[in-house]
Amino acid sequence: MFDGNLAITCPRCGARVAGVEGCFALRAELSAREYSDPAYGAVNLLTTDAHALQHPEDHGIKNNAFHLVRLGWLLEHRADPRIGNNPRWLHTPFDGLPDLPTLTPPSFRGHFTAVDMLEADTPEQYRELAYTWGRSVWEAWSQHHDWARGFLKAILP
Ligand SMILES: [Zn+2]
């Protein structure tokens, strides 16, 4: 029988951490690093979207749609993923109660997880790994690429 206390992996993304709680604690750790050093914060939006989309059960319909659209924007439009790059046009469509589809999450969410980010010893390595993570998660959500691209096209200034 499954015992949550003995969990050695995150049931959402498969990372080798102590369950979902351990995975969000690790995300908080990465976030603290990004907010304390701009060299690491340079890829904050990528790591935020990647982690969120690997844990869609914890975020809800609106958040999942937002993170998928933004991840597509970051990767396919080469947008700047640094902390604070939050253009108004990207957020406005998600204000209030927009009519959004329920994006069924993929069961497999990529081989790369938050744990792999710990391999980075320098901001350059961290940046490279953040793009690997982002691309891996974007690919995992490929069944919703058409929707995300169409949505982004409609709101891009
Ligand atoms: Zn996880």
Coordinates of N, CA and C and ligand atoms in Angstrom, one line a residue:
M1 N 0.8 -1.2 0.0 CA 0.0 0.0 0.0 C 0.9 1.3 0.0
F2 N 0.4 2.2 -0.8 CA 1.2 3.5 -0.9 C 1.2 4.2 0.4
D3 N 2.4 4.7 0.9 CA 2.5 5.5 2.1 C 3.2 6.8 1.7
G4 N 2.4 7.9 1.7 CA 2.9 9.2 1.3 C 4.2 9.5 2.0
N5 N 4.3 9.1 3.2 CA 5.5 9.5 4.0 C 6.8 8.8 3.4
L6 N 6.6 7.8 2.7 CA 7.8 7.1 2.2 C 8.0 7.4 0.7
A7 N 7.3 8.4 0.2 CA 7.4 8.8 -1.2 C 8.8 9.2 -1.5
I8 N 9.4 8.7 -2.5 CA 10.7 9.1 -2.9 C 10.7 9.8 -4.3
T9 N 9.5 9.9 -4.9 CA 9.4 10.6 -6.1 C 8.2 11.5 -6.1
C10 N 8.2 12.5 -6.9 CA 7.0 13.4 -7.1 C 6.1 12.7 -8.0
P11 N 4.8 12.4 -7.6 CA 3.9 11.7 -8.4 C 3.5 12.5 -9.7
R12 N 3.7 13.8 -9.7 CA 3.3 14.7 -10.8 C 4.4 14.6 -11.9
C13 N 5.6 14.9 -11.5 CA 6.7 15.0 -12.6 C 7.7 13.9 -12.6
G14 N 7.7 13.1 -11.5 CA 8.6 12.0 -11.5 C 10.0 12.3 -10.9
A15 N 10.2 13.6 -10.4 CA 11.5 13.9 -9.8 C 11.8 13.1 -8.6
R16 N 13.0 12.8 -8.3 CA 13.4 12.0 -7.1 C 13.5 13.0 -5.9
V17 N 12.3 13.3 -5.4 CA 12.2 14.2 -4.2 C 11.2 13.5 -3.3
A18 N 11.0 14.1 -2.1 CA 10.0 13.5 -1.2 C 8.6 14.0 -1.5
G19 N 8.0 13.4 -2.6 CA 6.7 13.7 -2.9 C 6.4 15.1 -3.5
V20 N 5.1 15.4 -3.7 CA 4.8 16.7 -4.2 C 5.3 17.9 -3.3
E21 N 5.2 17.7 -2.0 CA 5.7 18.7 -1.1 C 7.2 18.9 -1.3
G22 N 8.0 17.8 -1.4 CA 9.4 18.0 -1.6 C 9.7 18.7 -2.9
C23 N 8.8 18.4 -3.9 CA 9.1 19.0 -5.2 C 8.8 20.5 -5.2
F24 N 7.8 20.9 -4.5 CA 7.5 22.4 -4.4 C 8.5 23.1 -3.5
A25 N 9.1 22.3 -2.5 CA 10.1 22.9 -1.7 C 11.4 23.1 -2.5
L26 N 11.6 22.2 -3.4 CA 12.8 22.4 -4.3 C 12.6 23.5 -5.3
R27 N 11.3 23.7 -5.8 CA 11.0 24.8 -6.6 C 11.2 26.1 -5.9
A28 N 10.9 26.1 -4.6 CA 11.0 27.4 -3.8 C 12.5 27.7 -3.6
E29 N 13.3 26.6 -3.5 CA 14.8 26.8 -3.4 C 15.4 27.4 -4.7
L30 N 14.9 26.8 -5.8 CA 15.4 27.4 -7.1 C 15.0 28.8 -7.2
S31 N 13.7 29.1 -6.8 CA 13.2 30.4 -6.9 C 14.0 31.4 -6.1
A32 N 14.4 31.0 -4.9 CA 15.1 31.9 -4.0 C 16.5 32.2 -4.6
R33 N 17.1 31.2 -5.3 CA 18.4 31.4 -6.0 C 18.2 32.5 -7.1
E34 N 17.1 32.3 -7.8 CA 16.8 33.2 -9.0 C 16.5 34.6 -8.5
Y35 N 15.8 34.8 -7.3 CA 15.5 36.1 -6.9 C 16.7 36.8 -6.1
S36 N 17.7 36.0 -5.7 CA 18.8 36.6 -5.0 C 19.9 36.9 -5.9
D37 N 19.9 36.4 -7.2 CA 21.0 36.6 -8.1 C 20.5 36.8 -9.5
P38 N 20.5 38.0 -10.1 CA 20.0 38.3 -11.4 C 20.5 37.4 -12.5
A39 N 21.7 36.9 -12.3 CA 22.3 36.0 -13.3 C 21.5 34.7 -13.4
Y40 N 20.9 34.3 -12.3 CA 20.1 33.1 -12.2 C 18.6 33.5 -12.5
G41 N 18.3 34.7 -12.1 CA 16.9 35.2 -12.4 C 16.6 35.4 -13.8
A42 N 17.7 35.4 -14.6 CA 17.6 35.6 -16.1 C 16.7 34.6 -16.8
V43 N 16.5 33.4 -16.1 CA 15.6 32.4 -16.7 C 14.4 32.0 -15.9
N44 N 14.1 32.9 -14.9 CA 13.0 32.6 -14.0 C 11.6 32.3 -14.6
L45 N 11.3 32.9 -15.7 CA 10.0 32.6 -16.3 C 9.9 31.2 -16.9
L46 N 11.1 30.8 -17.4 CA 11.2 29.4 -18.0 C 11.0 28.4 -16.9
T47 N 11.8 28.5 -15.8 CA 11.7 27.5 -14.8 C 10.3 27.5 -14.1
T48 N 9.7 28.7 -14.0 CA 8.4 28.8 -13.4 C 7.4 28.1 -14.3
D49 N 7.4 28.3 -15.6 CA 6.4 27.7 -16.5 C 6.7 26.2 -16.5
A50 N 7.9 25.8 -16.6 CA 8.2 24.3 -16.7 C 7.7 23.6 -15.5
H51 N 8.0 24.1 -14.3 CA 7.6 23.5 -13.1 C 6.0 23.5 -13.0
A52 N 5.4 24.6 -13.3 CA 3.9 24.7 -13.2 C 3.3 23.6 -14.1
L53 N 3.8 23.5 -15.3 CA 3.2 22.6 -16.3 C 3.5 21.1 -16.0
Q54 N 4.4 20.9 -15.1 CA 4.7 19.5 -14.7 C 3.8 19.2 -13.5
H55 N 3.1 20.2 -12.9 CA 2.2 20.0 -11.8 C 0.8 20.6 -12.0
P56 N 0.2 20.3 -13.1 CA -1.1 21.0 -13.5 C -2.2 20.7 -12.5
E57 N -2.1 19.6 -11.8 CA -3.2 19.3 -10.9 C -3.2 20.3 -9.7
D58 N -2.1 20.9 -9.5 CA -2.0 21.9 -8.4 C -2.2 23.3 -8.8
H59 N -2.5 23.5 -10.1 CA -2.6 24.9 -10.6 C -3.9 25.4 -11.1
G60 N -4.7 24.5 -11.7 CA -6.0 24.9 -12.2 C -6.0 25.3 -13.7
I61 N -7.2 25.3 -14.3 CA -7.3 25.5 -15.7 C -6.7 26.8 -16.2
K62 N -7.0 27.9 -15.5 CA -6.5 29.2 -16.0 C -5.0 29.3 -15.9
N63 N -4.4 28.9 -14.8 CA -2.9 28.9 -14.7 C -2.2 28.0 -15.7
N64 N -2.8 26.8 -15.9 CA -2.1 25.9 -16.9 C -2.1 26.5 -18.3
A65 N -3.3 27.1 -18.6 CA -3.4 27.8 -20.0 C -2.4 28.9 -20.1
F66 N -2.3 29.7 -19.0 CA -1.4 30.9 -19.0 C 0.1 30.4 -19.2
H67 N 0.5 29.4 -18.4 CA 1.9 29.0 -18.4 C 2.2 28.3 -19.7
L68 N 1.3 27.6 -20.4 CA 1.5 27.0 -21.7 C 1.7 28.1 -22.7
V69 N 0.8 29.1 -22.7 CA 0.9 30.2 -23.7 C 2.3 30.9 -23.5
R70 N 2.6 31.2 -22.3 CA 3.8 31.9 -22.0 C 5.1 31.1 -22.4
L71 N 5.0 29.8 -22.1 CA 6.2 29.0 -22.4 C 6.4 29.0 -24.0
G72 N 5.3 28.9 -24.7 CA 5.4 28.9 -26.2 C 5.9 30.3 -26.6
W73 N 5.6 31.3 -26.0 CA 6.1 32.7 -26.3 C 7.6 32.7 -26.0
L74 N 8.0 32.2 -24.9 CA 9.4 32.3 -24.5 C 10.3 31.5 -25.5
L75 N 9.8 30.3 -25.9 CA 10.6 29.4 -26.7 C 10.5 29.7 -28.2
E76 N 9.3 29.9 -28.7 CA 9.1 30.0 -30.1 C 9.2 31.4 -30.6
H77 N 9.1 32.4 -29.7 CA 9.3 33.8 -30.1 C 10.6 34.4 -29.4
R78 N 11.4 33.5 -28.8 CA 12.6 33.9 -28.2 C 12.5 35.1 -27.3
A79 N 11.4 35.1 -26.5 CA 11.2 36.2 -25.5 C 12.1 36.0 -24.4
D80 N 12.4 37.1 -23.7 CA 13.3 37.2 -22.6 C 12.7 36.6 -21.3
P81 N 13.2 35.5 -20.8 CA 12.6 34.9 -19.6 C 13.1 35.4 -18.2
R82 N 13.6 36.6 -18.2 CA 14.1 37.2 -16.9 C 12.9 37.5 -16.0
I83 N 13.2 37.6 -14.7 CA 12.2 38.1 -13.7 C 11.7 39.4 -14.1
G84 N 10.4 39.6 -14.0 CA 9.8 40.9 -14.3 C 9.4 41.2 -15.7
N85 N 9.7 40.2 -16.6 CA 9.3 40.5 -18.0 C 7.9 40.0 -18.2
N86 N 7.0 40.7 -17.7 CA 5.6 40.3 -17.7 C 4.7 41.4 -18.4
P87 N 4.7 41.3 -19.8 CA 4.0 42.3 -20.5 C 2.5 42.3 -20.2
R88 N 1.9 43.4 -20.2 CA 0.5 43.5 -19.8 C -0.4 42.8 -20.8
W89 N -0.1 42.8 -22.1 CA -0.9 42.1 -23.2 C -0.9 40.6 -22.9
L90 N 0.1 40.1 -22.3 CA 0.1 38.6 -22.0 C -0.8 38.3 -20.9
H91 N -1.0 39.2 -19.9 CA -1.8 38.9 -18.7 C -3.2 39.2 -18.9
T92 N -3.5 40.3 -19.6 CA -4.9 40.8 -19.7 C -5.9 39.7 -20.1
P93 N -5.5 38.9 -21.1 CA -6.5 37.9 -21.6 C -6.9 36.9 -20.5
F94 N -6.1 36.8 -19.5 CA -6.3 35.8 -18.4 C -7.0 36.4 -17.2
D95 N -7.2 37.7 -17.2 CA -7.9 38.4 -16.1 C -9.3 37.9 -15.9
G96 N -9.8 38.0 -14.7 CA -11.2 37.6 -14.5 C -11.5 36.2 -14.8
L97 N -12.6 35.9 -15.4 CA -13.0 34.5 -15.7 C -13.1 34.3 -17.3
P98 N -11.9 34.2 -17.9 CA -11.9 34.1 -19.3 C -12.4 32.7 -19.7
D99 N -13.0 32.6 -20.9 CA -13.5 31.3 -21.5 C -12.3 30.5 -22.0
L100 N -11.8 29.6 -21.2 CA -10.6 28.8 -21.6 C -10.9 27.4 -21.7
P101 N -10.3 26.7 -22.6 CA -10.5 25.2 -22.6 C -9.8 24.5 -21.5
T102 N -10.3 23.4 -21.1 CA -9.6 22.5 -20.1 C -8.5 21.8 -20.9
L103 N -7.3 22.1 -20.6 CA -6.2 21.4 -21.3 C -5.8 20.1 -20.6
T104 N -6.2 19.0 -21.1 CA -5.9 17.7 -20.4 C -4.4 17.6 -20.3
P105 N -3.9 17.4 -19.1 CA -2.4 17.3 -19.0 C -1.9 16.0 -19.5
P106 N -0.7 16.1 -20.1 CA -0.1 14.8 -20.6 C 0.3 13.9 -19.4
S107 N 0.2 12.6 -19.5 CA 0.6 11.8 -18.4 C 2.1 11.8 -18.3
F108 N 2.8 11.8 -19.4 CA 4.3 11.9 -19.3 C 4.7 13.4 -19.5
R109 N 5.5 13.9 -18.6 CA 5.7 15.4 -18.5 C 7.2 15.7 -18.8
G110 N 7.9 14.8 -19.4 CA 9.3 15.0 -19.7 C 10.3 14.4 -18.7
H111 N 11.4 14.0 -19.3 CA 12.4 13.3 -18.4 C 13.2 14.3 -17.5
F112 N 13.1 15.6 -17.8 CA 13.9 16.6 -17.1 C 13.0 17.2 -16.0
T113 N 13.5 17.3 -14.8 CA 12.7 17.9 -13.7 C 13.6 18.9 -12.9
A114 N 12.9 19.5 -11.9 CA 13.6 20.5 -11.0 C 14.9 19.9 -10.4
V115 N 14.9 18.7 -10.1 CA 16.1 18.1 -9.6 C 17.4 18.2 -10.5
D116 N 17.1 18.1 -11.8 CA 18.2 18.3 -12.7 C 18.8 19.7 -12.7
M117 N 18.1 20.7 -12.3 CA 18.6 22.0 -12.2 C 19.7 22.1 -11.2
L118 N 19.8 21.2 -10.3 CA 20.8 21.2 -9.2 C 22.2 20.9 -9.8
E119 N 22.2 20.4 -11.1 CA 23.5 20.1 -11.7 C 24.3 21.4 -12.1
A120 N 23.6 22.5 -12.1 CA 24.3 23.7 -12.6 C 25.2 24.3 -11.5
D121 N 26.4 24.6 -11.9 CA 27.4 25.2 -11.0 C 27.6 26.7 -11.3
T122 N 27.2 27.1 -12.5 CA 27.3 28.5 -12.9 C 26.0 29.0 -13.5
P123 N 25.8 30.3 -13.6 CA 24.6 30.9 -14.2 C 24.5 30.4 -15.7
E124 N 25.6 30.2 -16.4 CA 25.6 29.8 -17.8 C 25.0 28.4 -17.9
Q125 N 25.5 27.5 -17.0 CA 24.9 26.1 -17.0 C 23.5 26.1 -16.6
Y126 N 23.1 27.0 -15.6 CA 21.8 27.1 -15.2 C 20.8 27.5 -16.3
R127 N 21.3 28.5 -17.1 CA 20.5 28.9 -18.2 C 20.3 27.8 -19.3
E128 N 21.4 27.1 -19.5 CA 21.3 26.0 -20.5 C 20.3 25.0 -20.0
L129 N 20.4 24.6 -18.8 CA 19.5 23.6 -18.2 C 18.1 24.1 -18.2
A130 N 17.9 25.4 -17.9 CA 16.5 25.9 -17.9 C 15.9 25.8 -19.3
Y131 N 16.6 26.0 -20.3 CA 16.1 25.9 -21.7 C 15.8 24.4 -22.0
T132 N 16.7 23.5 -21.5 CA 16.5 22.1 -21.7 C 15.1 21.7 -21.0
W133 N 15.0 22.1 -19.8 CA 13.8 21.8 -19.1 C 12.5 22.4 -19.8
G134 N 12.6 23.7 -20.1 CA 11.5 24.3 -20.8 C 11.1 23.6 -22.1
R135 N 12.1 23.3 -22.9 CA 11.8 22.6 -24.2 C 11.2 21.2 -24.0
S136 N 11.7 20.5 -23.0 CA 11.2 19.2 -22.7 C 9.7 19.2 -22.3
V137 N 9.4 20.2 -21.4 CA 8.0 20.3 -21.0 C 7.1 20.7 -22.1
W138 N 7.6 21.7 -22.9 CA 6.8 22.2 -24.0 C 6.5 21.0 -25.0
E139 N 7.5 20.1 -25.2 CA 7.3 19.0 -26.1 C 6.2 18.0 -25.5
A140 N 6.3 17.8 -24.1 CA 5.4 16.9 -23.5 C 3.9 17.4 -23.6
W141 N 3.7 18.7 -23.8 CA 2.4 19.3 -24.0 C 2.0 19.5 -25.4
S142 N 2.7 18.7 -26.3 CA 2.5 19.0 -27.8 C 1.1 18.8 -28.2
Q143 N 0.3 18.1 -27.6 CA -1.1 17.9 -28.0 C -1.9 19.3 -27.9
H144 N -1.4 20.2 -27.2 CA -2.0 21.5 -27.0 C -1.2 22.7 -27.7
H145 N -0.2 22.3 -28.5 CA 0.5 23.4 -29.2 C -0.3 24.2 -30.1
D146 N -1.2 23.6 -30.8 CA -2.0 24.3 -31.8 C -2.9 25.4 -31.1
W147 N -3.5 24.9 -29.9 CA -4.3 25.9 -29.2 C -3.4 27.0 -28.7
A148 N -2.3 26.7 -28.1 CA -1.4 27.7 -27.5 C -0.9 28.7 -28.5
R149 N -0.5 28.2 -29.7 CA 0.0 29.0 -30.7 C -1.1 30.0 -31.3
G150 N -2.3 29.4 -31.4 CA -3.4 30.2 -31.9 C -3.8 31.3 -30.9
F151 N -3.8 31.0 -29.6 CA -4.1 31.9 -28.6 C -3.1 33.1 -28.6
L152 N -1.8 32.7 -28.7 CA -0.8 33.7 -28.6 C -0.8 34.6 -29.8
K153 N -1.1 34.0 -31.0 CA -1.1 34.8 -32.2 C -2.2 35.9 -32.1
A154 N -3.3 35.5 -31.5 CA -4.4 36.4 -31.4 C -4.2 37.6 -30.4
I155 N -3.2 37.4 -29.4 CA -3.0 38.4 -28.4 C -1.7 39.2 -28.6
L156 N -0.8 38.6 -29.5 CA 0.5 39.3 -29.7 C 0.3 40.7 -30.2
P157 N 1.0 41.7 -29.6 CA 0.8 43.0 -30.1 C 1.4 43.2 -31.6
Ligands
ZN1 ZN 7.2 17.4 -9.2

